[in-house]
């Protein structure tokens, strides 16, 4: 019997569209008992709409992996404890995919390395910006290469906390991507290339004052403001309230602000009240950065 723990993730970090991400200390857990009749049990804070049968994403991912390596599907008793809110831009589907792959790999005797699991997760998820931090922890960059995704951990344990503002509303990634123009202007591409470089420097040198400029974006956030009223104003309010930087988390609707780990400033309250003036109710979580990524431990 063992358990896999998978962190929530925040993708993009502003300009790093589809390539940058960060793992946060909020987890889904998968408990696996082998040699028991097949069963899926659900627990945790988010159960609505999550199937407890063979259509479950974690289970489908496990079966996909065993098919891939020609391993006979074993009977297992699975418990999924979900604490990552779904469809909010905190990597819940990546957590399901990464968790399923890590669990299935352990059951099969760990034939795949973490890097190999990343390639499978990327193929299933479609973009690697959530799956890389979910597997590796910290702040990550995912580089698409001819040989698959090259993962780089820019900072394993940055001295930061994430203020995570989670609106009551759901927004699926397909809709939030559908709103983006298929082509970008050269000036916007140059803006993001330069800003993601600054963002990388901020994390590597631990010069967090650079995050304010480094987390600005022109490729997706202003377009997505049409789906999330008050988005841009709330990000600016976070900066005014003392956050180092702020961005839309993944494809939203959650917002992420980064603050010093010892900060006492009330960035979350400012963000919540700014969103409220646009008719959006939200809850706040203050989360440490996860530095381990998906991990497993035996249960006796
Ligand atoms: N980077 C994706 C997007 C979301 O912004 O659409 C997470 O993979």
PDB file of C-alpha atoms in Angstrom, residues 38 40 49-61 63 80:
ATOM      1  CA  UNK A  38     -11.098  -2.874  -8.240  1.00  0.00           C
ATOM      2  CA  UNK A  40     -12.314   3.885  -6.642  1.00  0.00           C
ATOM      3  CA  UNK A  49     -18.296  15.901 -11.167  1.00  0.00           C
ATOM      4  CA  UNK A  50     -15.380  13.534 -10.465  1.00  0.00           C
ATOM      5  CA  UNK A  51     -16.343  10.028 -11.569  1.00  0.00           C
ATOM      6  CA  UNK A  52     -15.589   7.081  -9.269  1.00  0.00           C
ATOM      7  CA  UNK A  53     -15.552   4.599 -12.126  1.00  0.00           C
ATOM      8  CA  UNK A  54     -13.396   3.609 -15.085  1.00  0.00           C
ATOM      9  CA  UNK A  55     -13.911   6.994 -16.738  1.00  0.00           C
ATOM     10  CA  UNK A  56     -11.896   8.695 -13.976  1.00  0.00           C
ATOM     11  CA  UNK A  57      -8.923  10.639 -15.404  1.00  0.00           C
ATOM     12  CA  UNK A  58      -6.408   9.223 -12.900  1.00  0.00           C
ATOM     13  CA  UNK A  59      -7.524   5.680 -13.653  1.00  0.00           C
ATOM     14  CA  UNK A  60      -7.551   6.251 -17.436  1.00  0.00           C
ATOM     15  CA  UNK A  61      -4.024   7.642 -17.174  1.00  0.00           C
ATOM     16  CA  UNK A  63      -4.368   2.258 -17.847  1.00  0.00           C
ATOM     17  CA  UNK A  80      -8.408   9.904  -4.449  1.00  0.00           C
TER      18      UNK A  80
END
